[in-house]
PDB file of C-alpha atoms in Angstrom:
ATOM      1  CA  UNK A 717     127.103   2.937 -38.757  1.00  0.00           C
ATOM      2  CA  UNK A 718     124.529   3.702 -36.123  1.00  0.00           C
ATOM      3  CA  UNK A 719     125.667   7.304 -36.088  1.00  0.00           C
ATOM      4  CA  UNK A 720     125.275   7.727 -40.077  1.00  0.00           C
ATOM      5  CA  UNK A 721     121.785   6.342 -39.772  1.00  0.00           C
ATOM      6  CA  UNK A 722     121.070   9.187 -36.459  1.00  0.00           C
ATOM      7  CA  UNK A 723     122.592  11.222 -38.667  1.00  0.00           C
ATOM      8  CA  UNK A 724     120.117  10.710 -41.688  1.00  0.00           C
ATOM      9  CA  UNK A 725     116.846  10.233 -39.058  1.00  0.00           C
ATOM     10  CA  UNK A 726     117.903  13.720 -37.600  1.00  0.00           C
ATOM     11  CA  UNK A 727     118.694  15.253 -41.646  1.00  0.00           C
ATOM     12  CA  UNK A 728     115.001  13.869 -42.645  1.00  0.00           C
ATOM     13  CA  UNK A 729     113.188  15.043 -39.465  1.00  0.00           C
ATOM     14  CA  UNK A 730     114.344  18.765 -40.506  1.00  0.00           C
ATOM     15  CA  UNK A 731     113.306  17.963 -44.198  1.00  0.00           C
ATOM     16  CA  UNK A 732     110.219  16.678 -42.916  1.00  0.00           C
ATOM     17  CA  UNK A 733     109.538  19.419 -40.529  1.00  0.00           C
ATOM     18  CA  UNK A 734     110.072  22.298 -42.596  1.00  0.00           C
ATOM     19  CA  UNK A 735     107.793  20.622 -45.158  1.00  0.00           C
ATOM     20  CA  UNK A 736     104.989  20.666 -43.067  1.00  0.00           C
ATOM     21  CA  UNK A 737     105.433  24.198 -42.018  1.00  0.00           C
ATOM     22  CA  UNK A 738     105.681  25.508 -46.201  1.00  0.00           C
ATOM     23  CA  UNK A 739     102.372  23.129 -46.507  1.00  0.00           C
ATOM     24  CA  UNK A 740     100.746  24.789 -43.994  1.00  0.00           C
ATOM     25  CA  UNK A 741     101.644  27.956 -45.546  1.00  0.00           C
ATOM     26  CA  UNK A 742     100.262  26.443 -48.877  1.00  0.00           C
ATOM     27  CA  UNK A 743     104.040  26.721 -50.534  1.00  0.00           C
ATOM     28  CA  UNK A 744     103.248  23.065 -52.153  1.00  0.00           C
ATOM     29  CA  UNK A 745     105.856  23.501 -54.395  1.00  0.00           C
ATOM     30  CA  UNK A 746     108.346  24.248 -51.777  1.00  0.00           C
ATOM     31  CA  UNK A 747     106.626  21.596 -49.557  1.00  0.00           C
ATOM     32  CA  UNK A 748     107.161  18.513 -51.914  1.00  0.00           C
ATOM     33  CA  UNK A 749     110.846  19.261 -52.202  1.00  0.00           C
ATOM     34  CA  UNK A 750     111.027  18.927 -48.662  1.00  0.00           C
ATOM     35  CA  UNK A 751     108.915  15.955 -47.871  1.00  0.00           C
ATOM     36  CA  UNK A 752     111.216  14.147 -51.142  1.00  0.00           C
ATOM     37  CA  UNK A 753     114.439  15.252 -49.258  1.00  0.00           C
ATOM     38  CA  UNK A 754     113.253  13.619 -46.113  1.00  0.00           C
ATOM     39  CA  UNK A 755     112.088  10.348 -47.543  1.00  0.00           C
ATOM     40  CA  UNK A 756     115.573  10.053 -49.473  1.00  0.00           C
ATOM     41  CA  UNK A 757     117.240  11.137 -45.975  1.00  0.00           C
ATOM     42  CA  UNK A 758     115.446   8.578 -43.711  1.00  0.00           C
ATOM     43  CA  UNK A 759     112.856   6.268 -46.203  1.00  0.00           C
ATOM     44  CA  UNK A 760     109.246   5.775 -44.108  1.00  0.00           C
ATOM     45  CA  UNK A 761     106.146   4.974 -45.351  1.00  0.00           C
ATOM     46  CA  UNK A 762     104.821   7.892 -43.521  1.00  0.00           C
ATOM     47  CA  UNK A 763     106.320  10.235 -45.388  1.00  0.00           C
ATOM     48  CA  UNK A 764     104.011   9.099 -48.550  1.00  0.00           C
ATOM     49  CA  UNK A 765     101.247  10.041 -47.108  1.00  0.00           C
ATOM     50  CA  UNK A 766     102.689  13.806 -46.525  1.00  0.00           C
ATOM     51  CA  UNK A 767     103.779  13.593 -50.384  1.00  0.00           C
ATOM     52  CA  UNK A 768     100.532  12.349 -51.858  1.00  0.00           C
ATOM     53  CA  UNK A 769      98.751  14.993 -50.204  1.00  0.00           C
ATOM     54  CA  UNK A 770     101.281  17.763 -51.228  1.00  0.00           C
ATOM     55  CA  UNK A 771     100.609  16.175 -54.536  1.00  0.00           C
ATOM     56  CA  UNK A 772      97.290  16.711 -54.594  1.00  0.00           C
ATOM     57  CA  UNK A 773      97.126  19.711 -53.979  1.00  0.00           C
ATOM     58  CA  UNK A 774      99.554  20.813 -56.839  1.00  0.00           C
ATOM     59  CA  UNK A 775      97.234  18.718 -59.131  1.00  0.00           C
ATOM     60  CA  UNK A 776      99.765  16.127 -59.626  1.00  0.00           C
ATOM     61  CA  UNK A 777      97.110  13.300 -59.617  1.00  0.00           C
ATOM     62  CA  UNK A 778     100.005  10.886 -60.993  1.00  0.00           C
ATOM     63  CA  UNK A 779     102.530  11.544 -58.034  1.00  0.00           C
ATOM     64  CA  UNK A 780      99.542  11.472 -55.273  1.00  0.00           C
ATOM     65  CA  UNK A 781      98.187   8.110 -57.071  1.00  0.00           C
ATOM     66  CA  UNK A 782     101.802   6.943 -56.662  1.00  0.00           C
ATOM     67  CA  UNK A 783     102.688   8.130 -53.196  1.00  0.00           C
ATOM     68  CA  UNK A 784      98.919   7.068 -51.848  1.00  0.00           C
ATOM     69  CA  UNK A 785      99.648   3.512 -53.544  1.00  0.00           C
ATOM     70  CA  UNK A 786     103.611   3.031 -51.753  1.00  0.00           C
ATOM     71  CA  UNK A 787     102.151   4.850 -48.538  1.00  0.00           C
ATOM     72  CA  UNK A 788      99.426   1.892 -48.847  1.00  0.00           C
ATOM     73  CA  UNK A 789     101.937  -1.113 -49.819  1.00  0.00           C
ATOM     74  CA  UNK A 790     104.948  -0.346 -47.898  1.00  0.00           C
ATOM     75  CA  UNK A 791     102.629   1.121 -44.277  1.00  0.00           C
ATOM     76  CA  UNK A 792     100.571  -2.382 -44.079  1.00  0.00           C
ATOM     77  CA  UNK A 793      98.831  -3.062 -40.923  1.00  0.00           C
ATOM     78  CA  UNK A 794     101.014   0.192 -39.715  1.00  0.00           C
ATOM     79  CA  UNK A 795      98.657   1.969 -40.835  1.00  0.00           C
ATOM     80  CA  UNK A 796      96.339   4.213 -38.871  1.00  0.00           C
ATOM     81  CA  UNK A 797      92.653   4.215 -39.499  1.00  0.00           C
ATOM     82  CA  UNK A 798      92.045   7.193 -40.241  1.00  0.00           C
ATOM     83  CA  UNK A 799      94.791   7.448 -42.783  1.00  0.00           C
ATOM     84  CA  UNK A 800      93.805   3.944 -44.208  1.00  0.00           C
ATOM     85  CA  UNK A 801      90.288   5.239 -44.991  1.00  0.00           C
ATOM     86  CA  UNK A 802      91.717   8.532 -46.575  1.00  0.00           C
ATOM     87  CA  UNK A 803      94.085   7.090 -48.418  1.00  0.00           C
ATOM     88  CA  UNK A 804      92.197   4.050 -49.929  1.00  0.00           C
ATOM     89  CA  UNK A 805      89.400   6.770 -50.724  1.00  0.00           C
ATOM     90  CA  UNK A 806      92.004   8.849 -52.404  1.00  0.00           C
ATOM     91  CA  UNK A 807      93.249   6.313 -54.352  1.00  0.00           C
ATOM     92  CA  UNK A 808      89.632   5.501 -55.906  1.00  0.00           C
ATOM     93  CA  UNK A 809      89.475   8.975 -56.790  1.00  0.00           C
ATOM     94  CA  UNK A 810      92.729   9.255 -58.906  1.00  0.00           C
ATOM     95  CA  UNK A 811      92.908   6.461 -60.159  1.00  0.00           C
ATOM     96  CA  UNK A 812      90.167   8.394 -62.682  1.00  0.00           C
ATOM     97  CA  UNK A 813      92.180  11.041 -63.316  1.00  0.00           C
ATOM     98  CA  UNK A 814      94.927   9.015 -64.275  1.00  0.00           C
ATOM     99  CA  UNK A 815      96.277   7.087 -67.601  1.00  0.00           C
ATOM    100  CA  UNK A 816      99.252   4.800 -68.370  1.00  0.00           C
ATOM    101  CA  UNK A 817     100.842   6.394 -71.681  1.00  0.00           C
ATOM    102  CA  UNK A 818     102.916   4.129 -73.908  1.00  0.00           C
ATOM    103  CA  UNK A 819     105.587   5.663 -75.736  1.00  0.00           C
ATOM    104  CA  UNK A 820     107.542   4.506 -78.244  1.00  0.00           C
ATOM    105  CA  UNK A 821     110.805   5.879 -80.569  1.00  0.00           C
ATOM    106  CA  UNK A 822     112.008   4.704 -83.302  1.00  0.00           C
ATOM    107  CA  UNK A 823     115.817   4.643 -82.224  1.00  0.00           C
ATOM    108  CA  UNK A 824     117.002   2.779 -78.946  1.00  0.00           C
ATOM    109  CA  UNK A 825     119.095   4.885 -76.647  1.00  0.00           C
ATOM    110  CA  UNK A 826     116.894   7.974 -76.819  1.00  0.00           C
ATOM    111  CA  UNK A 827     116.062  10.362 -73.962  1.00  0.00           C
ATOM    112  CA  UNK A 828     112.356  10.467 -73.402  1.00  0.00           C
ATOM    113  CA  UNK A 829     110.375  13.099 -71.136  1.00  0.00           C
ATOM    114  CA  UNK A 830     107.276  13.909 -70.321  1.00  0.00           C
ATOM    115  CA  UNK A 831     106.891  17.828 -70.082  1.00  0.00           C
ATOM    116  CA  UNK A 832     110.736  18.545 -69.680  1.00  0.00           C
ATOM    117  CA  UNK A 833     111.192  15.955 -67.292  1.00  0.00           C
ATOM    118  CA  UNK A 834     113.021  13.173 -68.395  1.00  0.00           C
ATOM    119  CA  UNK A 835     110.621   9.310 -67.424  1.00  0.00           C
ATOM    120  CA  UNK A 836     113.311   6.965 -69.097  1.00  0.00           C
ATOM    121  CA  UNK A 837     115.913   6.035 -72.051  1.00  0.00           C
ATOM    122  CA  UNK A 838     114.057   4.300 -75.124  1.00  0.00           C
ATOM    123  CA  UNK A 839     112.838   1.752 -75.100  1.00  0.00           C
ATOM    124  CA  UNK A 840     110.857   2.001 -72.268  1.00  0.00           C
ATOM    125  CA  UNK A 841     110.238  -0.802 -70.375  1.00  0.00           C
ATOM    126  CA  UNK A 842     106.842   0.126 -68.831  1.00  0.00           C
ATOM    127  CA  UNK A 843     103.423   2.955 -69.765  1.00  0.00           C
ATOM    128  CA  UNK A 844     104.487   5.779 -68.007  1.00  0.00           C
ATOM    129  CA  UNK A 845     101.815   6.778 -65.554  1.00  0.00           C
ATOM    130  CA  UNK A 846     100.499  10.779 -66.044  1.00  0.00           C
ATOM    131  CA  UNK A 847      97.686  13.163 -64.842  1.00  0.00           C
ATOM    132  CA  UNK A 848      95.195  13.915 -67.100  1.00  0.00           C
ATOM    133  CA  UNK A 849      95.436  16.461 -69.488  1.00  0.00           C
ATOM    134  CA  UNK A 850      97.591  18.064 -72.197  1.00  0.00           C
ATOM    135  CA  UNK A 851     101.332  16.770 -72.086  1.00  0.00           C
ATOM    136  CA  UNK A 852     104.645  17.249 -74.408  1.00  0.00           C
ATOM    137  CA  UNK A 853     106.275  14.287 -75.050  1.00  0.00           C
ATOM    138  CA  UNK A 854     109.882  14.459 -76.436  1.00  0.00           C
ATOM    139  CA  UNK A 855     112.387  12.385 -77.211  1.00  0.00           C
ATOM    140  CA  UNK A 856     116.510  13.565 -77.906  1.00  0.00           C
ATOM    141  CA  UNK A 857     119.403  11.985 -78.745  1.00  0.00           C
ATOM    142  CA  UNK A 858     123.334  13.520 -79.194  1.00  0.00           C
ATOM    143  CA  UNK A 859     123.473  14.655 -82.474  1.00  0.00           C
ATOM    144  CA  UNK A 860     119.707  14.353 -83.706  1.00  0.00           C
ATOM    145  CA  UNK A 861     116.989  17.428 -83.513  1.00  0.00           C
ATOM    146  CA  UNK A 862     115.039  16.478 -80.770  1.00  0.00           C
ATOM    147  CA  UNK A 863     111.309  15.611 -81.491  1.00  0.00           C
ATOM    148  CA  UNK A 864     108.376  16.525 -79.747  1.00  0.00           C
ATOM    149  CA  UNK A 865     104.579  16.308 -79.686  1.00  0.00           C
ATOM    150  CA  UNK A 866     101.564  16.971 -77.956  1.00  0.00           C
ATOM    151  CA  UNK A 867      99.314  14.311 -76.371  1.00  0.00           C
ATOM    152  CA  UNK A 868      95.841  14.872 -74.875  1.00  0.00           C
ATOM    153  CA  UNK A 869      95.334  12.556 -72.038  1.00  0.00           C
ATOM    154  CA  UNK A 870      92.088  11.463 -70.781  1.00  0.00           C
ATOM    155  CA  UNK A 871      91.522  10.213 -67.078  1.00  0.00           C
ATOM    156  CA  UNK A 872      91.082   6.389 -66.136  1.00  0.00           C
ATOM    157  CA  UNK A 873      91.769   5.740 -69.918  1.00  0.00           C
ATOM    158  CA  UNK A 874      92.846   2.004 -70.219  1.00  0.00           C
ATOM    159  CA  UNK A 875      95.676   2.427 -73.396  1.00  0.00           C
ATOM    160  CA  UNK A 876      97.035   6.024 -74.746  1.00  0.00           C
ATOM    161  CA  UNK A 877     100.066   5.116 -77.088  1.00  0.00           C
ATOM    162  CA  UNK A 878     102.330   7.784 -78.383  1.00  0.00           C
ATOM    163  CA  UNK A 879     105.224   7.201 -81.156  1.00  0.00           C
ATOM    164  CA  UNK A 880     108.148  10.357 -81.782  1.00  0.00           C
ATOM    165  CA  UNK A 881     109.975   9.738 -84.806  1.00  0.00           C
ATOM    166  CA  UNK A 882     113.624  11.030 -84.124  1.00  0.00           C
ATOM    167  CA  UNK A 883     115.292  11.893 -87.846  1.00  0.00           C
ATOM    168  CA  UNK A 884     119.067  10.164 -88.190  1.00  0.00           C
TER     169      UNK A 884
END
């Protein structure tokens, strides 16, 4: 067992590496992928803080509000300083450019995604949390004509509620 986990450590310290090298090289995109890989290889609250800021920087205020906030819960009194401040800061600042969106279908069992990427099956047990700005919302099911619609999303808004209407 204690060579699987040397095994993973050593699998998410290449992830890890080569995602600071593509951030330095501002290939966020590339960057996030890597820093994800690593935190699924070999789980440490130090990795957030790599992610939120990769986040960030794509304008993914949702995924850095996320990361900053598990980097924050999971790093305690782990935490360095410097990171702590930043990170705290950080958080402040998103959490403005941030909403909770509740969605809601009319048929249970439905797909339901937030600009092509699926957030859950309906009905959704939780707001999902998004950036502001524009988003598509759609829901599918097998054998109904999927349903979509477009939601304008304010920052630091306290309730946005959308509602698809899939046709049996």
């Amino acid at each position: 067992a204690s060579s699987a986990a040397a095994d993973d450590v050593a699998e998410g310290r290449a992830h890890f590496s080569k995602g600071v090298s593509l951030f330095r090289d501002k290939s966020y995109s590339a960057a996030l992928i890597e820093f994800n890989a690593a935190y699924a290889a070999a789980p440490s609250f130090r990795i957030q803080y790599n992610i939120a800021q990769t986040c960030s920087e794509l304008h993914d205020y949702a995924c850095a509000y996320k990361a900053f906030g598990k980097f924050l819960t999971d790093g305690g009194k782990d935490i360095p300083k410097d990171q702590l401040k930043t990170a705290e800061s950080e958080s402040k600042r998103l959490k403005g450019l941030v909403s909770n969106v509740t969605i809601t279908v009319n048929l249970a069992g439905a797909d339901v995604a937030i600009d092509d990427v699926k957030v859950g099956t309906s009905p959704l047990a939780e707001p999902v949390l998004v950036s502001a700005g524009r988003h598509t919302i759609s829901a599918s099911k097998s054998g109904l004509p999927q349903t979509r619609t477009a939601l304008d999303v304010p920052g630091g808004a306290d309730r946005i509620e959308a509602s698809l209407e899939l046709a049996e």
